[in-house]
PDB file of C-alpha atoms in Angstrom:
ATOM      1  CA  UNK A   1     -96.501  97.836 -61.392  1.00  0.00           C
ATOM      2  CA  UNK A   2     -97.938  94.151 -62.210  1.00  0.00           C
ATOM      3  CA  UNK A   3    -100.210  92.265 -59.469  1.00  0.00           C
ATOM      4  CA  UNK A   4     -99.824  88.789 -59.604  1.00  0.00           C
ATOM      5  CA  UNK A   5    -102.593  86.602 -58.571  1.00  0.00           C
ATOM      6  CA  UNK A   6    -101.722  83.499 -57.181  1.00  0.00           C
ATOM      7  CA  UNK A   7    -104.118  80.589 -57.509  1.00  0.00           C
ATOM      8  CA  UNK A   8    -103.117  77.799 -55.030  1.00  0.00           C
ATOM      9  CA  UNK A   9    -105.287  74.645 -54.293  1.00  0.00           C
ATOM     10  CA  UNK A  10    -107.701  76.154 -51.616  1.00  0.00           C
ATOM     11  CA  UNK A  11    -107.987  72.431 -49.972  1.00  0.00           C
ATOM     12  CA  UNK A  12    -104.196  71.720 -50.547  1.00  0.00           C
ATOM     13  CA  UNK A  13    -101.901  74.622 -48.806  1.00  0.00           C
ATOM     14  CA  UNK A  14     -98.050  74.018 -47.722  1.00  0.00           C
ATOM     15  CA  UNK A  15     -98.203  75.154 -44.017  1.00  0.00           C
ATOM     16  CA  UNK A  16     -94.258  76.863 -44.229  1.00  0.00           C
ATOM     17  CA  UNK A  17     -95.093  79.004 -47.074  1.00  0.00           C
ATOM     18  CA  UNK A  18     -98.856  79.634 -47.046  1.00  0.00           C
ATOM     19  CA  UNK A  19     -98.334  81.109 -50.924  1.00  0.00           C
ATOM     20  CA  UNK A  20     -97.252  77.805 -52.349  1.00  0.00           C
ATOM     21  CA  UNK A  21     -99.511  74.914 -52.897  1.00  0.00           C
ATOM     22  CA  UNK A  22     -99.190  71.422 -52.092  1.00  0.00           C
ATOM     23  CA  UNK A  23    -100.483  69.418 -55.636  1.00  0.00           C
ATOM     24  CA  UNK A  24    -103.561  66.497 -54.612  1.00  0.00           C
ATOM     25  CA  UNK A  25    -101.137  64.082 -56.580  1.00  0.00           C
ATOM     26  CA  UNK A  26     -98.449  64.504 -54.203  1.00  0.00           C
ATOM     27  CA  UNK A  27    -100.731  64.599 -50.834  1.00  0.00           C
ATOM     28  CA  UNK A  28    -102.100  61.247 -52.937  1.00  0.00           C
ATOM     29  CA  UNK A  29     -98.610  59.855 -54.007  1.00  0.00           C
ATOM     30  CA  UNK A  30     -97.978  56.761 -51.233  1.00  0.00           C
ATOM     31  CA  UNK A  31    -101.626  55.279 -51.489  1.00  0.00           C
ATOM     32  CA  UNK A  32    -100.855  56.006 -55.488  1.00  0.00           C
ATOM     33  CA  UNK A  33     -97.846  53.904 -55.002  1.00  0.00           C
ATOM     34  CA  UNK A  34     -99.155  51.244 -53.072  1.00  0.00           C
ATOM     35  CA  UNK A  35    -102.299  51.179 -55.398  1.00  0.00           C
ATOM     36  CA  UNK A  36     -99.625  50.407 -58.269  1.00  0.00           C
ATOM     37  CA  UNK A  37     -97.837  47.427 -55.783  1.00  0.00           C
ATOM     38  CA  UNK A  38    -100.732  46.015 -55.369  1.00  0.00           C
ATOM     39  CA  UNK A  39    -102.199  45.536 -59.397  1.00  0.00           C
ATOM     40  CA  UNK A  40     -98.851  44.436 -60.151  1.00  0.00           C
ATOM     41  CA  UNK A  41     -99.156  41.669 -57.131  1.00  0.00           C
ATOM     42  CA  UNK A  42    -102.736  40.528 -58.393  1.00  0.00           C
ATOM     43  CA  UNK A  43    -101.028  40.386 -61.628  1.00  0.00           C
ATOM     44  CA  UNK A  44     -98.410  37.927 -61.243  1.00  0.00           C
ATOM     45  CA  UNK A  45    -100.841  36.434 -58.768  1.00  0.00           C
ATOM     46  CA  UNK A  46    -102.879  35.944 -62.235  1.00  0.00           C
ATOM     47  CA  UNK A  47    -100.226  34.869 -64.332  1.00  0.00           C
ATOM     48  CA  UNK A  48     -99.300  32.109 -61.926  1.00  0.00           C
ATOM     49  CA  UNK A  49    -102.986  31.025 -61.992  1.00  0.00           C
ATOM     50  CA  UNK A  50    -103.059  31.949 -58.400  1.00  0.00           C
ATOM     51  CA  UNK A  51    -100.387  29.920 -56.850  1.00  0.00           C
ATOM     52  CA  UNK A  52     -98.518  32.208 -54.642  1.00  0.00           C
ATOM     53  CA  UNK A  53     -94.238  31.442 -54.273  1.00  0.00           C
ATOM     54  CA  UNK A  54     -93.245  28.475 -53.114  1.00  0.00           C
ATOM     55  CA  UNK A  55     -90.461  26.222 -52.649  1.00  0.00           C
ATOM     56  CA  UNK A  56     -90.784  21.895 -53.385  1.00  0.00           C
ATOM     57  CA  UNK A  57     -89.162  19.873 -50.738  1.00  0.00           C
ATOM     58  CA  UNK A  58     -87.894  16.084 -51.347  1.00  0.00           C
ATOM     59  CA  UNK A  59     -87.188  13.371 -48.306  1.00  0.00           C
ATOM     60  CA  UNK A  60     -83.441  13.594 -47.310  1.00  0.00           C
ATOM     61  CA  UNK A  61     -81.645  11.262 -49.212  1.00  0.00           C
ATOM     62  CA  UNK A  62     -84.446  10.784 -52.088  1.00  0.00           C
ATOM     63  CA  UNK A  63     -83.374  11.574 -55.499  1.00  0.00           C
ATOM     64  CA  UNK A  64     -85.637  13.713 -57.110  1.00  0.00           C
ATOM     65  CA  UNK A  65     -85.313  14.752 -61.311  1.00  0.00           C
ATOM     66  CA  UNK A  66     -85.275  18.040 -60.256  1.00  0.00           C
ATOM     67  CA  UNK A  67     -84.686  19.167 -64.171  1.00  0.00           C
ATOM     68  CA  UNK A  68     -88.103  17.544 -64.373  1.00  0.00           C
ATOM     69  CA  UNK A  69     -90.004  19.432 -61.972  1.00  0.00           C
ATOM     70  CA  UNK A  70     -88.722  22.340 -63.134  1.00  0.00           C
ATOM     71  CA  UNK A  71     -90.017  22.065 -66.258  1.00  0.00           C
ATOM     72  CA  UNK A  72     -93.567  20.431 -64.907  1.00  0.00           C
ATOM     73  CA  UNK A  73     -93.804  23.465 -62.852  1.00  0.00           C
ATOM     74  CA  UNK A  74     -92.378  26.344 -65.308  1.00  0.00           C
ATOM     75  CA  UNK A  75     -95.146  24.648 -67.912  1.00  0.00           C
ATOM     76  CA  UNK A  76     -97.603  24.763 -64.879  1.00  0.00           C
ATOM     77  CA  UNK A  77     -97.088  29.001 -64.410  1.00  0.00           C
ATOM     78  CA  UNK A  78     -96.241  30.041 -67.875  1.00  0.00           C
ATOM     79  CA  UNK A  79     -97.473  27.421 -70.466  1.00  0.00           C
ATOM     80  CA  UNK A  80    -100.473  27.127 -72.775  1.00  0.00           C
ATOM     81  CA  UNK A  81    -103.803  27.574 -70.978  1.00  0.00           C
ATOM     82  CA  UNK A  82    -104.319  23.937 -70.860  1.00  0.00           C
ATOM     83  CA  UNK A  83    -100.554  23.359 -69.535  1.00  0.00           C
ATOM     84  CA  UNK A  84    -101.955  26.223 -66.490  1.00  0.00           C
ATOM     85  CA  UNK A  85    -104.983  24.280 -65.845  1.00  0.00           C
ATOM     86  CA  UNK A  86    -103.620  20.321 -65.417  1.00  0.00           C
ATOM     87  CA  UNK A  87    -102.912  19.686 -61.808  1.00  0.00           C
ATOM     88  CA  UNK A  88     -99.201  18.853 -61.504  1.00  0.00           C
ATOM     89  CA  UNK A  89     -98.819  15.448 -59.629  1.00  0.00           C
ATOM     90  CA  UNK A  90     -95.272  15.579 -57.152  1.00  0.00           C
ATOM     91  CA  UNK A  91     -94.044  12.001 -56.824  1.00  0.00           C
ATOM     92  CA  UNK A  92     -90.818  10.287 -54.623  1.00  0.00           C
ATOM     93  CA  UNK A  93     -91.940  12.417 -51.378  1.00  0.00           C
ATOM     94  CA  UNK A  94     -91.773  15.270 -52.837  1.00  0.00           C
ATOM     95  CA  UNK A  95     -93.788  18.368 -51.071  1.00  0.00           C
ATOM     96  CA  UNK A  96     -94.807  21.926 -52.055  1.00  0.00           C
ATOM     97  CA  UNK A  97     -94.411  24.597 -49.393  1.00  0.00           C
ATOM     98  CA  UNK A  98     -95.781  27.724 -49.639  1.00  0.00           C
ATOM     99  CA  UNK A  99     -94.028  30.947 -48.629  1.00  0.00           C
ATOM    100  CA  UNK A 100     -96.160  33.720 -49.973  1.00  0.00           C
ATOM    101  CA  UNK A 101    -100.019  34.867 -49.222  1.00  0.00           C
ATOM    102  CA  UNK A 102    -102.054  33.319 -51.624  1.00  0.00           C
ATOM    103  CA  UNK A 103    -104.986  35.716 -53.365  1.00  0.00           C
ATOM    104  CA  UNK A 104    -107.491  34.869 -51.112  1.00  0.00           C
ATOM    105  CA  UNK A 105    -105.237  35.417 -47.527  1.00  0.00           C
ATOM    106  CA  UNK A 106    -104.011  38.653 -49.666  1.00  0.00           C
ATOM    107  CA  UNK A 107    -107.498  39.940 -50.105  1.00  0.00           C
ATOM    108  CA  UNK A 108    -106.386  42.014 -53.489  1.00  0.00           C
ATOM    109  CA  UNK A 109    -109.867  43.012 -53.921  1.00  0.00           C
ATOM    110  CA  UNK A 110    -110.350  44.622 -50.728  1.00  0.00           C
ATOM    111  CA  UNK A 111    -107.329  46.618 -50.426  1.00  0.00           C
ATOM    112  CA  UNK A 112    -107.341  48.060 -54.161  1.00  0.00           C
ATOM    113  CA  UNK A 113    -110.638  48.957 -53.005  1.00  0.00           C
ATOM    114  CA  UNK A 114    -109.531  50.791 -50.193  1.00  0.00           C
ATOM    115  CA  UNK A 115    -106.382  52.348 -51.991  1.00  0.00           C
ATOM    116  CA  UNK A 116    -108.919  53.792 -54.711  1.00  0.00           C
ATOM    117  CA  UNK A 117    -111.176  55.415 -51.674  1.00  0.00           C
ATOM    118  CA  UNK A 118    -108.157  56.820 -49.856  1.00  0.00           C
ATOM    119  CA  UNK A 119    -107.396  58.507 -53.302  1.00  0.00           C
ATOM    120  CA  UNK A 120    -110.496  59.658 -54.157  1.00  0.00           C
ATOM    121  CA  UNK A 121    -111.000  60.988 -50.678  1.00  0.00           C
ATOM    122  CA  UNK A 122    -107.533  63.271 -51.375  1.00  0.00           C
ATOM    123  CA  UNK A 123    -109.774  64.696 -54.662  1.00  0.00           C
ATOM    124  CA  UNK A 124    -112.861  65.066 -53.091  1.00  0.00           C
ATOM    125  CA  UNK A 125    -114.362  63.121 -55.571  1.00  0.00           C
ATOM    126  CA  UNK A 126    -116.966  59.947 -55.039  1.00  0.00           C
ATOM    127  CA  UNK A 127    -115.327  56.430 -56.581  1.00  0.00           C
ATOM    128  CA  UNK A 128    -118.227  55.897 -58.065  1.00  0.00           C
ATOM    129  CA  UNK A 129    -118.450  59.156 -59.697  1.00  0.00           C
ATOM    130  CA  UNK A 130    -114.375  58.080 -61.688  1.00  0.00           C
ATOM    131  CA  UNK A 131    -115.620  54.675 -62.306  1.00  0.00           C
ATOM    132  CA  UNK A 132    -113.068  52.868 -60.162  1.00  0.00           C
ATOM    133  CA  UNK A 133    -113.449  49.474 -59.006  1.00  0.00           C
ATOM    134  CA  UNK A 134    -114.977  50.388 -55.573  1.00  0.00           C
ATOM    135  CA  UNK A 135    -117.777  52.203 -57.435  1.00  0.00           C
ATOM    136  CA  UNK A 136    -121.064  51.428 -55.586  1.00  0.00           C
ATOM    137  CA  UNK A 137    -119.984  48.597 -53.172  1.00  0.00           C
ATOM    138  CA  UNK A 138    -117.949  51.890 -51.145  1.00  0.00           C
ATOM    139  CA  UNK A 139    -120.307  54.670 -52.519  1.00  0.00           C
ATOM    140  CA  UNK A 140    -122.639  56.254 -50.181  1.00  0.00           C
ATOM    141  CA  UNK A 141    -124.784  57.174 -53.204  1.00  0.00           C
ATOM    142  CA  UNK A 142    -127.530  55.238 -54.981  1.00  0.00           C
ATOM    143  CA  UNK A 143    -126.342  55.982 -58.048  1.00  0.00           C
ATOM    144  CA  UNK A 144    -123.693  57.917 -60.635  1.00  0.00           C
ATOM    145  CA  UNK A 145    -125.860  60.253 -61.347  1.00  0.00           C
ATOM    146  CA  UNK A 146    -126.616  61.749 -57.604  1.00  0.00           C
ATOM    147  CA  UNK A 147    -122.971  60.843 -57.038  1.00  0.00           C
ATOM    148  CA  UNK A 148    -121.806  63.629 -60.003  1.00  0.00           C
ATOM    149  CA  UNK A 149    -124.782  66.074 -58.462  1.00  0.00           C
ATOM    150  CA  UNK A 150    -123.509  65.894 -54.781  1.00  0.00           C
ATOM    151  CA  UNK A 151    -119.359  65.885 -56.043  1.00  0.00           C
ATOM    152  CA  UNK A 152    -120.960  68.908 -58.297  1.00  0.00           C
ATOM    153  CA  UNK A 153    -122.498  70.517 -55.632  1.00  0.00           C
ATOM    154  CA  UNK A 154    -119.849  69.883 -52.134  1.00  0.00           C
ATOM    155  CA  UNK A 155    -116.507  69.790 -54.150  1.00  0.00           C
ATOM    156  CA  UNK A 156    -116.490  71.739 -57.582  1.00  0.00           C
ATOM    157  CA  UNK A 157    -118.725  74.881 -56.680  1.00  0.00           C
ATOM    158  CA  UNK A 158    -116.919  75.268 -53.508  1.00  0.00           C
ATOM    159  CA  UNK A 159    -113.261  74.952 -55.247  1.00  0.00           C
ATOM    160  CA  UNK A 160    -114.553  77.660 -58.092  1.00  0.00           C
ATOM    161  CA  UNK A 161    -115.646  80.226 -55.133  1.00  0.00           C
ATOM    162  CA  UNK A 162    -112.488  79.994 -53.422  1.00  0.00           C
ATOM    163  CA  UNK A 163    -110.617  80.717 -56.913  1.00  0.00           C
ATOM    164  CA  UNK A 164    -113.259  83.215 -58.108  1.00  0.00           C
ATOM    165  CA  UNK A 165    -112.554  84.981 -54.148  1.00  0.00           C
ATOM    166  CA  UNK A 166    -108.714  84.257 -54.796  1.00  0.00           C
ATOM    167  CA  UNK A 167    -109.171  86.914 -58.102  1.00  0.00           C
ATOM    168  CA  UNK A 168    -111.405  88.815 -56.405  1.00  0.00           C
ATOM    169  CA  UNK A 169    -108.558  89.650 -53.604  1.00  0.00           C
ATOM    170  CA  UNK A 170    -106.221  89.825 -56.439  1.00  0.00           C
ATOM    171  CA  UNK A 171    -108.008  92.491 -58.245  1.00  0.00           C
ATOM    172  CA  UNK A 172    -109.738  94.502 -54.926  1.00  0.00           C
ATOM    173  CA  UNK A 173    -107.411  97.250 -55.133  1.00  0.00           C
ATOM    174  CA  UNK A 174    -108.018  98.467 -58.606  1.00  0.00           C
ATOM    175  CA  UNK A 175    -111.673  97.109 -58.274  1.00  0.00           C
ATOM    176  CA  UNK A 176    -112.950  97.846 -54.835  1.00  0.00           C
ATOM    177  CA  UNK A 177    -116.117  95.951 -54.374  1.00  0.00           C
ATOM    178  CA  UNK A 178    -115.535  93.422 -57.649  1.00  0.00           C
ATOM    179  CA  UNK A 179    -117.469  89.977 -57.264  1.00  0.00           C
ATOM    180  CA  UNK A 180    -116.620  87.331 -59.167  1.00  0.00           C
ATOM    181  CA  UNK A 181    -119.054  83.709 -59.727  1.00  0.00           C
ATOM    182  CA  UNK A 182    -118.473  81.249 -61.970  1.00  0.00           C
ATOM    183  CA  UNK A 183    -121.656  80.266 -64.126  1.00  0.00           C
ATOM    184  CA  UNK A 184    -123.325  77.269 -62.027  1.00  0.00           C
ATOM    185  CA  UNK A 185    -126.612  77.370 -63.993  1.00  0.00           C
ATOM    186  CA  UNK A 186    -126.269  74.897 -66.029  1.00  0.00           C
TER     187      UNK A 186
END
């Protein structure tokens, strides 16, 4: 006869079948993915030196070079760095209009804050203790080391008792009376 011993996730349990777990990454996954949509919108935000999409608009019946504000604008996003930094001056009438957020209405900053404490929250874990951008502004610690204490103290010591009781069941009926502890001295 062979006793198996299964391990799952104490915090992360899959209610229909209480012997399988449910991974963090995959109770993490959306605010994962919208963490990723977001760095890649701040990035092209960044590569267009901020200027969210638009579209130019001319007078009716004004005749606009439109070859060359396409290539005044194309050398505006994705030229040298002193191409990205000269205004671009629209002449004949013609107008830009925006049609996307730009960074500030977007607030970038704020949300990839927020996606990085949602996902920290799903690992029990401070953001200041994995160095993400939130760090201290969102930690409710005065510093990384109290941060690693406290994460020590209410998230890794309580996950090793509930695997070191998870063995202990495992191995009651050939041990009766076995206790397990992991080593927290040091």
């Amino acid at each position: 006869v062979v006793d198996v011993i299964n391990l799952g996730h104490p915090s992360f349990v899959n209610a229909m079948n209480p012997m399988e777990g449910i991974a963090p990454i995959e109770v993490a996954w959306a605010d994962i993915e919208t963490y990723n949509e977001l760095t890649t919108s701040a990035y092209n935000l960044a590569l267009s030196s901020g200027i969210p999409p638009g579209t130019f608009e001319a007078p009716v019946g004004t005749q606009v070079d439109t070859d060359k504000v396409k290539a005044g604008w194309l050398k505006r996003l994705f030229g040298a760095k002193q191409e990205r930094l000269t205004p671009m001056v629209l002449q004949g009438g013609l107008t830009w209009k925006q049609m996307g957020l730009d960074p500030r209405s977007q607030q970038v900053v704020e949300q990839l804050k927020t996606q990085e404490t949602a996902i920290c929250g799903i690992f029990r874990t401070d953001p200041v203790v994995v160095m993400t951008r939130a760090g201290m502004s969102t930690s409710t610690y005065n510093n990384k080391e109290t941060a690693y204490r406290e994460y020590t103290t209410l998230t890794r010591i309580p996950f090793w008792n509930a695997i070191a009781e998870q063995i202990e069941s495992g191995l009651y009926r050939t041990w009766p009376g076995i206790q397990l502890a992991f080593d927290i001295s040091n």
